[in-house]
Tab-separated table of C-alpha atoms and ligand atoms in Angstrom:
chain	number	residue	atom	x	y	z
A	112	MET	CA	-8.963	30.412	8.726
A	113	SER	CA	-6.348	28.069	10.247
A	114	ASP	CA	-3.687	26.532	8.029
A	115	ARG	CA	-4.748	23.480	6.117
A	116	ILE	CA	-3.954	20.105	7.669
A	117	TYR	CA	-3.161	17.515	5.013
A	118	LEU	CA	-3.778	13.791	5.171
A	119	SER	CA	-0.184	12.698	4.552
A	120	PRO	CA	2.179	15.408	3.301
A	121	PRO	CA	5.863	14.855	2.403
A	122	HIS	CA	8.316	15.230	5.302
A	123	MET	CA	11.857	16.079	4.263
A	124	SER	CA	14.832	15.348	6.510
A	125	GLY	CA	16.847	18.439	5.566
A	126	GLU	CA	19.657	16.371	4.034
A	127	GLU	CA	18.009	15.928	0.621
A	128	LEU	CA	19.276	19.112	-1.058
A	129	ALA	CA	22.919	18.306	-0.245
A	130	LYS	CA	22.464	14.840	-1.692
A	131	ILE	CA	20.832	16.266	-4.846
A	132	ALA	CA	23.762	18.713	-5.133
A	133	GLU	CA	26.118	15.732	-4.953
A	134	ALA	CA	24.271	14.117	-7.863
A	135	PHE	CA	24.397	17.380	-9.826
A	136	ALA	CA	28.124	17.810	-9.153
A	137	SER	CA	28.782	14.385	-10.661
A	138	ASN	CA	26.572	15.319	-13.659
A	139	TRP	CA	24.625	12.073	-13.269
A	140	ILE	CA	21.332	13.732	-14.235
A	141	ALA	CA	20.027	11.148	-16.670
A	142	PRO	CA	18.133	8.141	-15.390
A	143	LEU	CA	20.293	5.650	-13.524
A	144	GLY	CA	23.653	6.426	-11.970
A	145	PRO	CA	25.449	5.909	-8.649
A	146	MET	CA	22.605	7.276	-6.459
A	147	VAL	CA	20.262	4.651	-7.885
A	148	ASP	CA	22.784	1.940	-7.027
A	149	GLN	CA	23.193	3.325	-3.504
A	150	PHE	CA	19.410	3.641	-3.036
A	151	GLU	CA	18.928	0.021	-4.110
A	152	ARG	CA	21.654	-1.218	-1.744
A	153	GLN	CA	20.186	0.791	1.153
A	154	ILE	CA	16.713	-0.670	0.556
A	155	SER	CA	18.023	-4.256	0.359
A	156	GLU	CA	19.911	-3.759	3.636
A	157	LEU	CA	17.003	-2.098	5.410
A	158	VAL	CA	14.448	-4.797	4.633
A	159	GLY	CA	16.875	-7.729	4.498
A	160	ILE	CA	16.542	-9.017	0.949
A	161	GLU	CA	18.884	-10.116	-1.841
A	162	GLY	CA	17.982	-7.493	-4.418
A	163	THR	CA	16.117	-4.269	-5.199
A	164	VAL	CA	15.217	-2.551	-8.483
A	165	ALA	CA	14.429	1.157	-8.089
A	166	LEU	CA	11.606	2.240	-10.395
A	167	CYS	CA	9.633	5.344	-11.332
A	168	SER	CA	6.545	4.303	-9.312
A	169	GLY	CA	5.002	1.620	-7.155
A	170	THR	CA	2.505	0.974	-9.939
A	171	ALA	CA	5.383	0.207	-12.330
A	172	ALA	CA	6.796	-2.198	-9.725
A	173	ILE	CA	3.486	-4.093	-9.550
A	174	HIS	CA	3.341	-4.225	-13.362
A	175	LEU	CA	6.857	-5.706	-13.549
A	176	ALA	CA	6.188	-8.150	-10.693
A	177	LEU	CA	3.233	-9.486	-12.673
A	178	GLU	CA	5.467	-9.832	-15.751
A	179	LEU	CA	8.023	-11.768	-13.675
A	180	ALA	CA	5.209	-14.019	-12.444
A	181	GLY	CA	4.510	-14.821	-16.101
A	182	VAL	CA	1.076	-13.189	-16.255
A	183	LYS	CA	-0.227	-13.035	-19.826
A	184	GLU	CA	-3.393	-12.060	-21.633
A	185	GLY	CA	-6.370	-14.095	-20.442
A	186	ASP	CA	-4.687	-15.183	-17.182
A	187	ILE	CA	-6.337	-14.727	-13.803
A	188	VAL	CA	-4.776	-12.795	-10.889
A	189	PHE	CA	-6.236	-12.630	-7.381
A	190	CYS	CA	-6.005	-9.320	-5.515
A	191	SER	CA	-7.177	-7.799	-2.219
A	192	SER	CA	-10.410	-5.899	-2.852
A	193	LEU	CA	-9.903	-3.239	-0.172
A	194	THR	CA	-7.079	-1.201	-1.694
A	195	PHE	CA	-6.070	1.688	-3.925
A	196	VAL	CA	-6.796	1.142	-7.621
A	197	ALA	CA	-3.050	1.029	-8.463
A	198	SER	CA	-2.835	-2.462	-6.902
A	199	VAL	CA	-5.163	-3.776	-9.606
A	200	ASN	CA	-4.749	-1.731	-12.788
A	201	PRO	CA	-1.479	-3.445	-13.828
A	202	ILE	CA	-3.430	-6.739	-14.055
A	203	ARG	CA	-5.433	-5.115	-16.834
A	204	TYR	CA	-2.319	-3.588	-18.473
A	205	LEU	CA	-1.378	-7.219	-19.207
A	206	GLY	CA	-4.849	-8.164	-20.445
A	207	ALA	CA	-5.397	-10.441	-17.442
A	208	GLU	CA	-8.516	-10.717	-15.311
A	209	PRO	CA	-8.663	-9.756	-11.608
A	210	VAL	CA	-10.596	-11.777	-9.036
A	211	PHE	CA	-11.133	-9.904	-5.775
A	212	ILE	CA	-10.656	-11.299	-2.272
A	213	ASP	CA	-12.390	-9.794	0.773
A	214	SER	CA	-10.732	-8.581	3.988
A	215	GLU	CA	-10.788	-10.279	7.391
A	216	PRO	CA	-11.798	-8.314	10.524
A	217	ALA	CA	-8.518	-8.938	12.428
A	218	THR	CA	-6.209	-7.216	9.915
A	219	TRP	CA	-8.573	-5.504	7.409
A	220	ASN	CA	-6.392	-7.322	4.856
A	221	MET	CA	-6.863	-10.359	2.611
A	222	SER	CA	-9.027	-12.973	4.314
A	223	PRO	CA	-7.186	-16.332	4.261
A	224	ARG	CA	-10.584	-17.997	4.536
A	225	ALA	CA	-11.915	-16.272	1.404
A	226	LEU	CA	-8.616	-16.916	-0.399
A	227	GLU	CA	-8.781	-20.612	0.391
A	228	ARG	CA	-12.346	-20.870	-0.907
A	229	ALA	CA	-11.450	-18.932	-4.056
A	230	LEU	CA	-8.388	-21.087	-4.790
A	231	TYR	CA	-10.311	-24.296	-4.163
A	232	GLU	CA	-13.052	-23.259	-6.584
A	233	ALA	CA	-10.486	-22.088	-9.141
A	234	SER	CA	-8.701	-25.428	-8.965
A	235	MET	CA	-11.994	-27.291	-9.471
A	236	LEU	CA	-12.653	-25.150	-12.564
A	237	GLY	CA	-9.075	-25.558	-13.792
A	238	GLN	CA	-8.643	-21.757	-13.609
A	239	LEU	CA	-5.940	-21.225	-11.019
A	240	PRO	CA	-4.493	-17.683	-10.908
A	241	LYS	CA	-0.922	-16.939	-12.049
A	242	ALA	CA	-0.373	-14.706	-9.016
A	243	VAL	CA	-1.953	-13.374	-5.831
A	244	ILE	CA	-1.435	-9.677	-4.957
A	245	VAL	CA	-1.654	-9.220	-1.174
A	246	VAL	CA	-1.983	-5.619	0.023
A	247	HIS	CA	-0.676	-4.461	3.426
A	248	LEU	CA	-3.305	-1.814	3.999
A	249	TYR	CA	-2.446	1.456	5.774
A	250	GLY	CA	0.858	-0.149	6.826
A	251	GLN	CA	-0.683	-3.184	8.554
A	252	CYS	CA	0.597	-6.602	7.421
A	253	ALA	CA	-1.800	-9.216	6.151
A	254	ASP	CA	-1.680	-12.627	7.866
A	255	MET	CA	1.177	-13.817	5.661
A	256	ASP	CA	1.744	-17.271	7.229
A	257	ALA	CA	-1.809	-18.309	6.448
A	258	ILE	CA	-1.732	-16.735	2.988
A	259	MET	CA	1.676	-18.202	2.039
A	260	LYS	CA	0.627	-21.665	3.202
A	261	ILE	CA	-2.472	-21.657	1.001
A	262	CYS	CA	-0.628	-20.187	-2.010
A	263	ARG	CA	2.270	-22.670	-1.692
A	264	GLU	CA	-0.218	-25.562	-1.615
A	265	TYR	CA	-1.423	-24.490	-5.035
A	266	GLY	CA	2.008	-23.307	-6.268
A	267	ILE	CA	0.876	-19.701	-6.796
A	268	CYS	CA	3.303	-16.737	-6.962
A	269	VAL	CA	2.737	-14.173	-4.184
A	270	ILE	CA	3.259	-10.429	-4.762
A	271	GLU	CA	3.151	-8.182	-1.689
A	272	ASP	CA	1.893	-4.657	-2.314
A	273	ALA	CA	3.747	-2.998	0.573
A	274	ALA	CA	3.399	0.519	-0.894
A	275	GLU	CA	2.099	1.744	2.478
A	276	ALA	CA	4.028	-0.706	4.638
A	277	MET	CA	7.791	-0.276	4.133
A	278	GLY	CA	9.268	-1.016	7.575
A	279	ALA	CA	6.217	-2.851	8.914
A	280	THR	CA	6.995	-6.242	10.438
A	281	TYR	CA	5.278	-9.610	10.484
A	282	LYS	CA	6.697	-12.179	12.946
A	283	GLY	CA	10.140	-10.595	12.659
A	284	GLN	CA	10.121	-10.284	8.868
A	285	MET	CA	9.735	-7.061	6.914
A	286	ALA	CA	6.643	-6.417	4.831
A	287	GLY	CA	7.511	-7.030	1.190
A	288	THR	CA	10.118	-9.760	1.845
A	289	ILE	CA	7.832	-12.687	2.659
A	290	GLY	CA	6.262	-13.453	-0.716
A	291	ASP	CA	8.045	-13.955	-4.046
A	292	TYR	CA	8.088	-10.227	-4.850
A	293	GLY	CA	7.583	-7.083	-2.786
A	294	VAL	CA	6.570	-3.614	-3.928
A	295	TYR	CA	7.226	-0.247	-2.256
A	296	SER	CA	6.075	3.242	-3.251
A	297	PHE	CA	7.880	6.552	-2.736
A	298	ASN	CA	5.013	8.721	-3.949
A	299	GLY	CA	4.681	12.098	-2.202
A	300	ASN	CA	2.033	10.872	0.248
A	301	LYS	CA	3.824	7.700	1.424
A	302	LEU	CA	5.986	7.066	4.533
A	303	ILE	CA	9.083	8.345	2.757
A	304	THR	CA	9.199	9.882	-0.688
A	305	THR	CA	11.348	10.551	-3.740
A	306	SER	CA	8.478	12.807	-4.997
A	307	ALA	CA	7.627	9.921	-7.310
A	308	GLY	CA	9.186	6.500	-7.266
A	309	GLY	CA	8.907	2.862	-6.326
A	310	ALA	CA	10.880	-0.329	-5.842
A	311	LEU	CA	10.605	-4.008	-6.586
A	312	VAL	CA	12.380	-6.368	-4.163
A	313	SER	CA	13.008	-10.099	-4.237
A	314	ASN	CA	15.399	-12.901	-3.339
A	315	HIS	CA	15.134	-14.148	-6.959
A	316	THR	CA	17.999	-11.968	-8.240
A	317	ASP	CA	17.928	-13.524	-11.719
A	318	LYS	CA	14.317	-12.383	-12.025
A	319	LEU	CA	15.280	-8.899	-10.864
A	320	ASP	CA	17.904	-8.717	-13.630
A	321	TYR	CA	15.094	-9.447	-16.072
A	322	ALA	CA	12.985	-6.685	-14.433
A	323	ARG	CA	15.906	-4.239	-14.909
A	324	TYR	CA	16.069	-5.188	-18.565
A	325	LEU	CA	12.319	-4.747	-19.088
A	326	ALA	CA	12.355	-1.434	-17.204
A	327	ALA	CA	15.042	0.013	-19.522
A	328	GLN	CA	13.278	-0.574	-22.887
A	329	ALA	CA	14.312	-4.255	-23.170
A	330	LYS	CA	17.499	-3.563	-25.099
A	331	LEU	CA	19.384	-6.689	-26.187
A	332	PRO	CA	23.186	-6.556	-25.919
A	333	ALA	CA	24.456	-5.311	-29.306
A	334	TYR	CA	26.267	-2.354	-30.864
A	335	HIS	CA	22.980	-1.216	-32.402
A	336	TYR	CA	19.481	-1.150	-30.836
A	337	GLU	CA	18.127	-4.696	-31.037
A	338	HIS	CA	14.734	-5.705	-29.549
A	339	ASN	CA	12.626	-8.836	-29.530
A	340	GLN	CA	10.223	-7.878	-26.773
A	341	VAL	CA	8.107	-4.946	-25.529
A	342	GLY	CA	9.900	-3.056	-22.741
A	343	TYR	CA	9.121	-0.054	-20.577
A	344	ASN	CA	10.754	3.176	-19.466
A	345	TYR	CA	10.326	2.518	-15.754
A	346	ARG	CA	13.726	3.187	-14.098
A	347	LEU	CA	14.115	5.798	-11.364
A	348	SER	CA	16.103	8.967	-12.109
A	349	ASN	CA	19.431	9.421	-10.348
A	350	ILE	CA	18.264	12.795	-8.971
A	351	LEU	CA	15.172	11.276	-7.366
A	352	ALA	CA	17.236	8.405	-5.988
A	353	ALA	CA	19.387	11.030	-4.203
A	354	ILE	CA	16.263	12.217	-2.370
A	355	GLY	CA	15.449	8.600	-1.549
A	356	CYS	CA	18.877	7.904	-0.016
A	357	SER	CA	18.380	10.756	2.467
A	358	GLN	CA	14.798	9.784	3.199
A	359	LEU	CA	15.762	6.173	3.943
A	360	ASN	CA	18.079	7.392	6.697
A	361	VAL	CA	15.073	8.649	8.673
A	362	ILE	CA	12.442	6.011	7.900
A	363	ASP	CA	12.522	4.527	11.425
A	364	GLU	CA	11.833	7.955	12.958
A	365	ARG	CA	9.082	8.605	10.432
A	366	ILE	CA	7.331	5.365	11.316
A	367	ALA	CA	7.709	6.055	15.065
A	368	LEU	CA	6.119	9.493	14.558
A	369	ARG	CA	3.166	8.072	12.607
A	370	ARG	CA	2.651	5.450	15.275
A	371	ALA	CA	2.687	8.205	17.917
A	372	VAL	CA	0.012	10.127	15.982
A	373	PHE	CA	-2.118	6.966	15.996
A	374	GLU	CA	-1.605	6.523	19.767
A	375	ARG	CA	-2.725	10.091	20.445
A	376	TYR	CA	-5.886	9.729	18.387
A	377	GLN	CA	-6.637	6.430	20.054
A	378	GLN	CA	-6.120	7.863	23.540
A	379	ALA	CA	-8.311	10.876	22.821
A	380	LEU	CA	-11.110	9.175	20.879
A	381	GLY	CA	-10.875	5.470	21.648
A	382	ASP	CA	-13.165	5.506	24.691
A	383	ARG	CA	-16.068	6.894	22.763
A	384	PRO	CA	-18.691	4.151	22.251
A	385	GLY	CA	-18.942	3.233	18.579
A	386	ILE	CA	-15.382	4.156	17.598
A	387	SER	CA	-13.003	1.296	16.786
A	388	PHE	CA	-9.453	1.831	15.582
A	389	MET	CA	-7.817	-0.396	12.983
A	390	PRO	CA	-6.417	-3.382	14.897
A	391	ASP	CA	-2.675	-4.106	15.206
A	392	PRO	CA	-2.313	-7.862	15.780
A	393	LEU	CA	0.412	-8.888	18.229
A	394	TRP	CA	2.503	-10.707	15.631
A	395	GLY	CA	3.888	-7.545	14.133
A	396	SER	CA	4.073	-3.805	13.970
A	397	SER	CA	2.178	-1.552	11.563
A	398	THR	CA	3.676	1.618	10.083
A	399	ARG	CA	0.317	3.308	10.789
A	400	TRP	CA	0.738	5.054	7.426
A	401	LEU	CA	-2.773	6.379	7.975
A	402	THR	CA	-4.760	6.211	11.193
A	403	ALA	CA	-7.998	4.477	10.240
A	404	LEU	CA	-11.066	3.932	12.408
A	405	THR	CA	-14.676	2.865	12.036
A	406	LEU	CA	-17.883	4.464	13.301
A	407	ASP	CA	-20.607	2.052	14.400
A	408	PRO	CA	-23.879	3.384	12.924
A	409	HIS	CA	-25.843	1.863	15.832
A	410	LEU	CA	-23.988	4.066	18.312
A	411	ILE	CA	-22.956	7.128	16.290
A	412	GLU	CA	-25.367	9.175	14.253
A	413	ALA	CA	-22.767	10.921	12.067
A	414	THR	CA	-21.609	8.975	8.999
A	415	PRO	CA	-17.989	8.889	7.762
A	416	LEU	CA	-19.048	11.269	4.966
A	417	ASP	CA	-20.477	13.709	7.542
A	418	VAL	CA	-17.171	13.660	9.418
A	419	VAL	CA	-15.054	14.128	6.276
A	420	GLN	CA	-17.227	17.047	5.191
A	421	GLU	CA	-17.247	18.722	8.605
A	422	LEU	CA	-13.469	18.383	8.902
A	423	GLU	CA	-13.167	19.941	5.436
A	424	VAL	CA	-15.017	23.018	6.680
A	425	MET	CA	-12.320	23.271	9.386
A	426	ASN	CA	-9.669	23.053	6.640
A	427	ILE	CA	-8.680	19.528	7.665
A	428	GLU	CA	-8.197	16.890	4.974
A	429	SER	CA	-9.496	13.411	5.803
A	430	ARG	CA	-10.721	10.506	3.672
A	431	ARG	CA	-13.126	7.646	3.768
A	432	VAL	CA	-11.543	4.188	3.748
A	433	TRP	CA	-10.830	2.860	0.202
A	434	LYS	CA	-13.920	1.913	-1.745
A	435	PRO	CA	-13.388	-1.804	-2.469
A	436	MET	CA	-12.390	-2.711	-6.022
A	437	HIS	CA	-15.247	-5.191	-6.504
A	438	ALA	CA	-17.639	-2.245	-5.977
A	439	GLN	CA	-15.927	0.039	-8.515
A	440	PRO	CA	-17.648	0.621	-11.877
A	441	LEU	CA	-14.234	-0.035	-13.486
A	442	TYR	CA	-14.240	-3.609	-12.190
A	443	ALA	CA	-17.967	-4.366	-12.321
A	444	GLY	CA	-18.564	-7.986	-13.248
A	445	CYS	CA	-15.309	-9.323	-11.757
A	446	ARG	CA	-15.600	-12.243	-9.377
A	447	TYR	CA	-15.429	-11.492	-5.642
A	448	TYR	CA	-14.997	-13.837	-2.676
A	449	ARG	CA	-16.376	-12.673	0.658
A	450	HIS	CA	-14.897	-13.472	4.061
A	451	GLU	CA	-18.097	-15.413	4.850
A	452	GLU	CA	-20.881	-16.260	2.411
A	453	ASN	CA	-23.115	-13.622	4.023
A	454	GLU	CA	-20.485	-11.185	5.330
A	455	SER	CA	-18.500	-8.760	3.190
A	456	VAL	CA	-15.924	-7.181	5.521
A	457	SER	CA	-14.484	-4.740	2.932
A	458	ASP	CA	-17.946	-3.296	2.191
A	459	MET	CA	-18.556	-2.839	5.912
A	460	LEU	CA	-15.162	-1.092	6.341
A	461	PHE	CA	-15.947	1.229	3.429
A	462	GLU	CA	-19.381	2.050	4.887
A	463	ARG	CA	-17.997	2.796	8.343
A	464	GLY	CA	-14.337	3.752	7.924
A	465	ILE	CA	-12.476	7.037	7.956
A	466	CYS	CA	-8.766	7.992	7.736
A	467	LEU	CA	-7.430	10.919	9.765
A	468	PRO	CA	-4.463	13.186	8.966
A	469	SER	CA	-1.413	11.074	9.834
A	470	GLY	CA	1.701	12.787	8.526
A	471	SER	CA	4.938	12.290	10.472
A	472	SER	CA	5.292	16.102	10.533
A	473	LEU	CA	1.862	16.650	12.151
A	474	ALA	CA	2.460	18.839	15.214
A	475	VAL	CA	0.695	18.102	18.516
A	476	ASP	CA	-1.350	21.322	18.178
A	477	ASP	CA	-2.610	20.142	14.819
A	478	GLN	CA	-3.330	16.674	16.212
A	479	ASN	CA	-5.452	18.437	18.822
A	480	ARG	CA	-7.260	20.391	16.096
A	481	VAL	CA	-8.107	17.096	14.376
A	482	ILE	CA	-9.282	15.526	17.645
A	483	ASP	CA	-11.488	18.527	18.455
A	484	GLY	CA	-12.783	18.485	14.884
A	485	VAL	CA	-13.759	14.831	15.071
A	486	GLN	CA	-15.383	15.306	18.505
A	487	SER	CA	-17.553	18.121	17.202
A	488	ALA	CA	-18.330	16.324	13.920
A	489	LEU	CA	-19.550	13.313	15.890
A	490	ARG	CA	-22.204	15.504	17.552
A	491	PRO	CA	-22.495	14.838	21.265
A	492	VAL	CA	-25.379	12.632	22.234
A	493	TYR	CA	-27.448	14.562	24.819
A	494	SER	CA	-28.892	12.313	27.462
A	495	LEU	CA	-32.400	13.265	28.588
A	496	SER	CA	-32.283	13.338	32.349
B	750	PLP	C1	0.412	4.380	-3.448
B	750	PLP	C2	-0.008	2.987	-3.673
B	750	PLP	C3	0.312	2.301	-4.861
B	750	PLP	C4	0.962	2.968	-6.035
B	750	PLP	O1	2.183	3.548	-5.829
B	750	PLP	P1	2.661	4.745	-6.786
B	750	PLP	O2	4.081	4.942	-6.425
B	750	PLP	O3	1.805	5.936	-6.482
B	750	PLP	O4	2.487	4.282	-8.206
B	750	PLP	C5	-0.044	0.967	-4.967
B	750	PLP	N1	-0.699	0.336	-3.987
B	750	PLP	C6	-1.039	0.949	-2.846
B	750	PLP	C7	-1.736	0.159	-1.794
B	750	PLP	C8	-0.730	2.296	-2.664
B	750	PLP	O5	-1.107	2.916	-1.532
């Protein structure tokens, strides 16, 4: 059996161990320390923002962003429906209620049209959300100009979930720096990794100071331990930050490699009738965290599940596109706004979509194995001559 091909494995630069040794030599083992400060500065410089708070996960960063937006029990928060569950769960940590917004075909991300309808209805009902969480799916930016315009009209705080999109651009700006708060993830399967970790970025540096305070158990300044608020233990460890500093040095290469993997798949499979790759609108550049494509059931007999299962037999890991949050048992009963009254784009993408192995360390031979695997899983259509 050939070696297993993973969807998105970690890809070390080779410099990480030396950087960890540096942290060990200084005996900064406990959470926080000089590597965390360096990691935060490097992130702020890379994406062009005033401030960064390094945290133990992307999920923690979303939780804190919602706190900074003032979300409280009983509040409403809008969120992209087509995403990983971690985008949404922090809404519930705070006792707030999610309302899900459909995708648009051009970006697969939050539909400005659905958002506008949802905000209009919410304003009529006097139930405007405290925040909108916009996800940049698979490294592709949502249409932020349209989304920011609508949210500013209603005075709503915008949180960008750029967990998969660090380094993606939208009209010259970096994903995560356009809204009020941006979130990155350094989980093992992301573009770069600290094994586990995340970051919250913003130009509101006073708010970030408050996030730092909340993330370190909300200790008030005193010679004893004084608290008047519930805090969290969410800061990143100095050792993990050392890994992050080395990984950040190669993020541009990593993104270029993922984009090259996408190009290869598209060249090899894109001509086949019924296959459509995730679009990349001209106003920016996706990280192509995962190569995603759809299979048109009118032209291709095999379903995404068939393909995933057949690739598994060949020891190749692939995945269907995220199952939308409005369709999850966990969030049954939550309100959902479709792109058009009679067209749910996220449901269609889930029905038809598949993600191929996309790691930046995926060798050309292995890319060929995936391509051959997909070709055979799709079952050639024999023409009767
Ligand atoms: C990975 C991911 C998260 C969560 O990040 P963690 O660091 O794993 O907590 C949130 N949103 C999206 C879209 C993700 O892909």
